[in-house]
Amino acid sequence: MSFTLKTLIETMEKNPALAGADRLRQRLDMLDELDACLMRAGDASGPADVALRHRAEAIRTQWEALNAACYDFMRDEIRQGVAPSGLLRWMKDAAFEPGDAYDFRDELLSGVLAFDEPDAGIAELPSEMVFYQPTPARHIVDMIERTGLGDGDVLVDLGSGLGHVPLLAAICTGARCIGIELEQAYVQAAQRCAQTLHLGRVRFVQQDARVADVSEGTVFYLYTPFVGSVLSTVLDTLRQEASARDIRICTFGPCTATVAKQSWLKAVDPLKPGRIAVFRAS
Ligand SMILES: C[S@@+](CC[C@H](N)C(=O)[O-])C[C@H]1O[C@@H](n2cnc3c(N)ncnc32)[C@H](O)[C@@H]1O
């Protein structure tokens, strides 16, 4: 029997204040800790272990229902266009941490966006194209703030996956947002989410970023969707766009090093490891 697990379950069961809507973050953190404790406890099968696992499942079910009610409330706010939404308030409830780890904000964003995720039929990508992984939510908020993304902007996420970046940007700002993604199943899931949340300023296009029309974009985002010649081709297109108007290019992950070497681009502020970089044509 794990005594840490026992102590955690007791804390969760005996503290009615944790059931409040204002304790969403604590519940998310403690549910995360519960998973870690259960993992460490393994599958020990003594009667005390089994009883503890049952209690863990009961409190998890109860707290997930409480959290779902909070997500429903935020989804209603988003549909009604309430600004700033409760979602944004929670997104700013913790200090920014660099790096690619996920935290309670990602669980929260998943709960609010509630994708019906495709679980099969995802096509394998050609070489130089990178599989789907979402940007941690705090980085999206960080990018929105640092670019001052607003009404006059059009954010284009090149390789948008399920669409976390355009969807959260459309919820939090007045910008128009476009996601360009090769995988049809991701595009469909993102579109369904936008429709359900009545987000009229965001749209998703199923296309190879190399041939996509990016002429409307003012701020471009790339979470290393591709590398090598695919990245070079897309950067050539962006360079042409930059010769016609002022654009910014935001990057996360390994593609930042390649983008930083482009002589036509200059970082807006000093590059920091594990943080989105923002570039402007020099
Ligand atoms: C690392 S994920 C980033 C997802 C999303 N931008 C985010 O930050 O949450 C890269 C995405 O790019 C997509 N992708 C890869 N190559 C692409 C291409 N040539 N055109 C459009 N999308 C592409 C992948 O399918 C994947 O969903």
Short mmCIF file of C-alpha atoms and ligand atoms in Angstrom, two decimals:
data_model
loop_
_atom_site.label_atom_id
_atom_site.label_comp_id
_atom_site.label_asym_id
_atom_site.label_seq_id
_atom_site.Cartn_x
_atom_site.Cartn_y
_atom_site.Cartn_z
CA MET A 1 0.00 0.00 0.00
CA SER A 2 1.30 3.48 -0.82
CA PHE A 3 0.96 5.84 2.14
CA THR A 4 1.39 8.86 -0.12
CA LEU A 5 -1.56 7.62 -2.17
CA LYS A 6 -3.59 7.05 1.00
CA THR A 7 -2.79 10.52 2.32
CA LEU A 8 -3.65 12.11 -1.01
CA ILE A 9 -6.99 10.29 -1.26
CA GLU A 10 -7.87 11.27 2.30
CA THR A 11 -7.04 14.91 1.57
CA MET A 12 -9.24 14.80 -1.54
CA GLU A 13 -12.14 13.11 0.27
CA LYS A 14 -12.09 15.17 3.46
CA ASN A 15 -11.84 18.69 2.12
CA PRO A 16 -15.26 19.84 0.85
CA ALA A 17 -13.84 23.27 -0.10
CA LEU A 18 -11.98 21.55 -2.94
CA ALA A 19 -15.33 20.94 -4.65
CA GLY A 20 -15.81 24.69 -5.32
CA ALA A 21 -15.73 26.12 -8.86
CA ASP A 22 -12.85 28.37 -7.71
CA ARG A 23 -10.72 25.28 -6.93
CA LEU A 24 -10.56 23.97 -10.49
CA ARG A 25 -6.80 24.38 -10.72
CA GLN A 26 -6.18 22.55 -7.43
CA ARG A 27 -8.43 19.70 -8.54
CA LEU A 28 -6.59 19.40 -11.85
CA ASP A 29 -3.19 19.40 -10.08
CA MET A 30 -4.34 16.86 -7.50
CA LEU A 31 -5.89 14.56 -10.13
CA ASP A 32 -2.54 14.70 -11.91
CA GLU A 33 -0.79 13.79 -8.65
CA LEU A 34 -3.31 10.98 -8.10
CA ASP A 35 -2.37 9.48 -11.49
CA ALA A 36 1.32 9.70 -10.61
CA CYS A 37 0.72 8.05 -7.20
CA LEU A 38 -1.36 5.24 -8.73
CA MET A 39 1.36 4.66 -11.30
CA ARG A 40 4.01 4.45 -8.57
CA ALA A 41 1.82 2.13 -6.49
CA GLY A 42 1.67 -0.28 -9.46
CA ASP A 43 -0.86 -3.11 -9.53
CA ALA A 44 -0.41 -4.45 -6.00
CA SER A 45 -3.39 -6.70 -5.28
CA GLY A 46 -3.64 -6.88 -1.48
CA PRO A 47 -7.13 -6.05 -0.07
CA ALA A 48 -5.93 -2.65 1.22
CA ASP A 49 -4.50 -1.77 -2.23
CA VAL A 50 -7.70 -2.75 -4.03
CA ALA A 51 -9.81 -0.74 -1.56
CA LEU A 52 -7.56 2.28 -2.07
CA ARG A 53 -7.84 2.02 -5.84
CA HIS A 54 -11.66 1.94 -5.56
CA ARG A 55 -11.61 5.09 -3.44
CA ALA A 56 -9.25 6.72 -5.96
CA GLU A 57 -11.65 5.89 -8.82
CA ALA A 58 -14.65 7.21 -6.86
CA ILE A 59 -13.04 10.57 -6.07
CA ARG A 60 -11.72 10.85 -9.63
CA THR A 61 -15.24 10.32 -11.07
CA GLN A 62 -16.67 12.87 -8.64
CA TRP A 63 -14.02 15.51 -9.38
CA GLU A 64 -14.09 14.99 -13.14
CA ALA A 65 -17.83 15.69 -13.02
CA LEU A 66 -17.14 18.92 -11.07
CA ASN A 67 -14.51 19.91 -13.63
CA ALA A 68 -16.83 19.10 -16.53
CA ALA A 69 -19.40 21.53 -15.06
CA CYS A 70 -16.69 24.25 -15.02
CA TYR A 71 -15.80 23.49 -18.66
CA ASP A 72 -19.49 23.69 -19.64
CA PHE A 73 -19.73 27.08 -17.96
CA MET A 74 -16.67 28.36 -19.88
CA ARG A 75 -17.98 26.90 -23.14
CA ASP A 76 -21.23 28.84 -22.60
CA GLU A 77 -19.23 32.03 -21.95
CA ILE A 78 -17.30 31.50 -25.19
CA ARG A 79 -20.50 30.90 -27.18
CA GLN A 80 -21.92 34.13 -25.76
CA GLY A 81 -18.70 36.01 -26.60
CA VAL A 82 -18.09 37.01 -22.98
CA ALA A 83 -14.65 38.64 -22.74
CA PRO A 84 -12.35 38.02 -21.01
CA SER A 85 -13.60 34.49 -20.61
CA GLY A 86 -13.12 32.41 -17.47
CA LEU A 87 -10.81 30.28 -19.54
CA LEU A 88 -8.37 33.16 -19.99
CA ARG A 89 -8.48 33.93 -16.27
CA TRP A 90 -7.44 30.35 -15.47
CA MET A 91 -4.77 30.41 -18.18
CA LYS A 92 -3.09 33.25 -16.30
CA ASP A 93 -3.47 31.65 -12.87
CA ALA A 94 0.11 30.38 -12.77
CA ALA A 95 3.49 31.84 -13.66
CA PHE A 96 4.89 31.19 -17.14
CA GLU A 97 7.39 28.32 -17.25
CA PRO A 98 9.58 27.71 -20.29
CA GLY A 99 9.89 24.22 -21.78
CA ASP A 100 7.64 21.74 -23.54
CA ALA A 101 6.06 20.06 -20.47
CA TYR A 102 2.28 20.18 -20.18
CA ASP A 103 0.45 21.41 -17.07
CA PHE A 104 -3.07 21.98 -15.70
CA ARG A 105 -3.73 24.59 -18.41
CA ASP A 106 -3.52 21.91 -21.10
CA GLU A 107 -5.99 19.67 -19.30
CA LEU A 108 -8.27 22.68 -18.91
CA LEU A 109 -8.01 23.67 -22.58
CA SER A 110 -8.73 20.09 -23.69
CA GLY A 111 -11.76 20.03 -21.41
CA VAL A 112 -13.12 23.29 -22.84
CA LEU A 113 -12.39 22.53 -26.49
CA ALA A 114 -13.72 18.97 -25.99
CA PHE A 115 -12.54 17.65 -29.36
CA ASP A 116 -14.04 14.44 -30.63
CA GLU A 117 -10.53 13.34 -31.52
CA PRO A 118 -9.95 10.99 -34.43
CA ASP A 119 -8.58 7.78 -32.93
CA ALA A 120 -7.80 6.00 -36.17
CA GLY A 121 -7.11 6.67 -39.83
CA ILE A 122 -4.34 9.24 -39.33
CA ALA A 123 -2.13 9.04 -42.42
CA GLU A 124 1.61 8.65 -42.07
CA LEU A 125 3.43 11.84 -43.01
CA PRO A 126 6.06 12.08 -45.74
CA SER A 127 9.65 12.58 -44.61
CA GLU A 128 10.57 16.07 -43.34
CA MET A 129 7.02 16.52 -42.00
CA VAL A 130 6.53 16.29 -38.24
CA PHE A 131 3.74 14.35 -36.45
CA TYR A 132 1.10 16.06 -34.37
CA GLN A 133 1.86 17.38 -30.91
CA PRO A 134 0.01 20.36 -29.42
CA THR A 135 1.76 23.51 -28.23
CA PRO A 136 1.46 23.74 -24.42
CA ALA A 137 -1.36 26.20 -23.71
CA ARG A 138 0.75 28.66 -21.65
CA HIS A 139 2.95 29.24 -24.71
CA ILE A 140 -0.08 30.15 -26.83
CA VAL A 141 -1.10 32.75 -24.24
CA ASP A 142 2.52 33.99 -24.07
CA MET A 143 2.59 34.40 -27.87
CA ILE A 144 -0.78 36.21 -27.93
CA GLU A 145 0.51 38.68 -25.32
CA ARG A 146 3.95 39.23 -26.81
CA THR A 147 2.65 39.82 -30.35
CA GLY A 148 -0.23 41.95 -29.07
CA LEU A 149 -2.45 39.88 -31.38
CA GLY A 150 -5.58 41.90 -32.00
CA ASP A 151 -8.49 42.92 -34.22
CA GLY A 152 -6.42 43.88 -37.26
CA ASP A 153 -4.41 40.62 -37.27
CA VAL A 154 -4.78 37.36 -39.10
CA LEU A 155 -2.98 34.52 -37.32
CA VAL A 156 -1.99 31.61 -39.54
CA ASP A 157 -0.89 28.37 -37.84
CA LEU A 158 1.09 26.39 -40.44
CA GLY A 159 0.53 22.76 -39.48
CA SER A 160 -2.31 23.39 -37.04
CA GLY A 161 -3.09 19.82 -35.92
CA LEU A 162 -6.30 19.82 -33.85
CA GLY A 163 -6.25 23.61 -33.84
CA HIS A 164 -5.45 24.55 -30.22
CA VAL A 165 -3.52 27.66 -31.33
CA PRO A 166 -6.08 29.24 -33.72
CA LEU A 167 -8.97 28.24 -31.44
CA LEU A 168 -7.50 29.71 -28.25
CA ALA A 169 -6.36 32.83 -30.13
CA ALA A 170 -9.89 33.28 -31.53
CA ILE A 171 -11.36 32.89 -28.04
CA CYS A 172 -8.95 35.36 -26.42
CA THR A 173 -8.53 38.04 -29.11
CA GLY A 174 -10.36 39.80 -31.92
CA ALA A 175 -7.94 38.43 -34.53
CA ARG A 176 -9.05 36.26 -37.43
CA CYS A 177 -7.35 32.87 -37.19
CA ILE A 178 -6.58 30.26 -39.82
CA GLY A 179 -5.22 26.75 -39.34
CA ILE A 180 -3.57 25.00 -42.27
CA GLU A 181 -3.15 21.28 -41.76
CA LEU A 182 -2.38 18.33 -44.01
CA GLU A 183 -4.34 15.71 -42.03
CA GLN A 184 -8.02 15.85 -42.97
CA ALA A 185 -9.19 14.18 -39.72
CA TYR A 186 -7.56 16.91 -37.60
CA VAL A 187 -9.07 19.63 -39.79
CA GLN A 188 -12.55 18.15 -39.42
CA ALA A 189 -12.20 17.84 -35.62
CA ALA A 190 -10.98 21.46 -35.38
CA GLN A 191 -13.87 22.72 -37.57
CA ARG A 192 -16.43 20.85 -35.45
CA CYS A 193 -14.96 22.43 -32.31
CA ALA A 194 -15.13 25.94 -33.83
CA GLN A 195 -18.76 25.38 -34.85
CA THR A 196 -19.78 24.05 -31.44
CA LEU A 197 -18.22 27.07 -29.73
CA HIS A 198 -19.72 29.51 -32.30
CA LEU A 199 -16.26 30.82 -33.18
CA GLY A 200 -16.92 32.58 -36.48
CA ARG A 201 -13.47 34.14 -36.82
CA VAL A 202 -11.52 30.89 -37.08
CA ARG A 203 -11.31 28.50 -40.01
CA PHE A 204 -9.32 25.43 -40.93
CA VAL A 205 -8.01 24.44 -44.33
CA GLN A 206 -6.84 20.97 -45.33
CA GLN A 207 -3.76 21.66 -47.39
CA ASP A 208 -0.01 21.22 -47.66
CA ALA A 209 1.49 24.40 -46.19
CA ARG A 210 3.82 24.61 -49.21
CA VAL A 211 0.93 25.43 -51.53
CA ALA A 212 -1.44 27.21 -49.13
CA ASP A 213 -2.60 30.76 -49.78
CA VAL A 214 -1.04 32.73 -46.91
CA SER A 215 -1.67 36.18 -48.38
CA GLU A 216 -4.01 37.23 -45.54
CA GLY A 217 -1.63 36.39 -42.68
CA THR A 218 -0.04 39.04 -40.47
CA VAL A 219 1.27 36.69 -37.77
CA PHE A 220 2.47 33.18 -38.67
CA TYR A 221 3.04 30.36 -36.21
CA LEU A 222 5.11 27.21 -36.66
CA TYR A 223 5.53 24.56 -33.97
CA THR A 224 8.17 22.71 -35.98
CA PRO A 225 5.63 21.25 -38.41
CA PHE A 226 8.32 20.37 -40.94
CA VAL A 227 12.05 20.58 -41.47
CA GLY A 228 14.58 20.53 -44.33
CA SER A 229 13.39 21.38 -47.83
CA VAL A 230 9.71 21.65 -46.78
CA LEU A 231 10.61 24.32 -44.22
CA SER A 232 12.82 26.11 -46.76
CA THR A 233 9.99 26.22 -49.30
CA VAL A 234 7.54 27.65 -46.76
CA LEU A 235 10.11 30.20 -45.55
CA ASP A 236 10.66 31.31 -49.18
CA THR A 237 6.92 31.96 -49.47
CA LEU A 238 6.92 33.91 -46.20
CA ARG A 239 9.88 35.95 -47.39
CA GLN A 240 7.87 37.00 -50.46
CA GLU A 241 4.94 37.92 -48.24
CA ALA A 242 7.30 39.98 -46.03
CA SER A 243 8.49 41.94 -49.04
CA ALA A 244 4.91 43.14 -49.61
CA ARG A 245 3.82 43.86 -46.03
CA ASP A 246 4.79 43.74 -42.37
CA ILE A 247 4.48 40.21 -40.99
CA ARG A 248 5.72 38.43 -37.89
CA ILE A 249 6.79 34.81 -37.68
CA CYS A 250 6.56 32.95 -34.37
CA THR A 251 8.28 29.61 -33.89
CA PHE A 252 8.50 26.93 -31.21
CA GLY A 253 10.78 23.92 -31.06
CA PRO A 254 13.74 22.93 -33.24
CA CYS A 255 12.65 24.91 -36.33
CA THR A 256 13.53 28.09 -34.39
CA ALA A 257 17.25 27.50 -35.02
CA THR A 258 16.68 27.36 -38.80
CA VAL A 259 14.40 30.39 -38.81
CA ALA A 260 16.88 32.37 -36.67
CA LYS A 261 19.52 31.87 -39.39
CA GLN A 262 17.40 33.59 -42.08
CA SER A 263 19.21 36.80 -42.98
CA TRP A 264 15.90 38.55 -43.82
CA LEU A 265 14.51 37.99 -40.32
CA LYS A 266 15.38 39.52 -36.97
CA ALA A 267 14.24 38.29 -33.54
CA VAL A 268 11.95 40.86 -31.91
CA ASP A 269 13.38 40.06 -28.47
CA PRO A 270 16.30 37.88 -27.30
CA LEU A 271 15.73 34.17 -28.01
CA LYS A 272 15.11 32.12 -24.87
CA PRO A 273 15.30 28.31 -24.80
CA GLY A 274 11.90 26.64 -24.39
CA ARG A 275 9.95 29.77 -25.31
CA ILE A 276 8.24 30.86 -28.54
CA ALA A 277 10.50 33.10 -30.64
CA VAL A 278 9.02 36.10 -32.48
CA PHE A 279 10.69 37.33 -35.69
CA ARG A 280 10.08 40.28 -37.97
CA ALA A 281 11.52 40.99 -41.43
CA SER A 282 14.60 43.19 -40.99
C1 LIG B 1 4.11 19.64 -34.05
S1 LIG B 1 2.48 19.64 -34.72
C2 LIG B 1 1.95 21.27 -34.31
C3 LIG B 1 0.45 21.40 -34.15
C4 LIG B 1 -0.08 22.78 -33.82
N1 LIG B 1 0.54 23.80 -34.64
C5 LIG B 1 0.13 23.14 -32.37
O1 LIG B 1 1.10 23.82 -32.09
O2 LIG B 1 -0.67 22.76 -31.51
C6 LIG B 1 2.81 19.70 -36.48
C7 LIG B 1 1.58 19.55 -37.35
O3 LIG B 1 1.96 19.91 -38.70
C8 LIG B 1 1.26 19.07 -39.61
N2 LIG B 1 2.02 19.09 -40.87
C9 LIG B 1 3.20 18.48 -41.12
N3 LIG B 1 3.59 18.76 -42.38
C10 LIG B 1 2.64 19.58 -42.93
C11 LIG B 1 2.49 20.22 -44.20
N4 LIG B 1 3.39 20.07 -45.16
N5 LIG B 1 1.42 20.99 -44.38
C12 LIG B 1 0.48 21.17 -43.42
N6 LIG B 1 0.57 20.56 -42.22
C13 LIG B 1 1.63 19.78 -41.95
C14 LIG B 1 1.24 17.72 -38.88
O4 LIG B 1 0.21 16.89 -39.39
C15 LIG B 1 1.01 18.14 -37.44
O5 LIG B 1 -0.37 18.19 -37.15
#
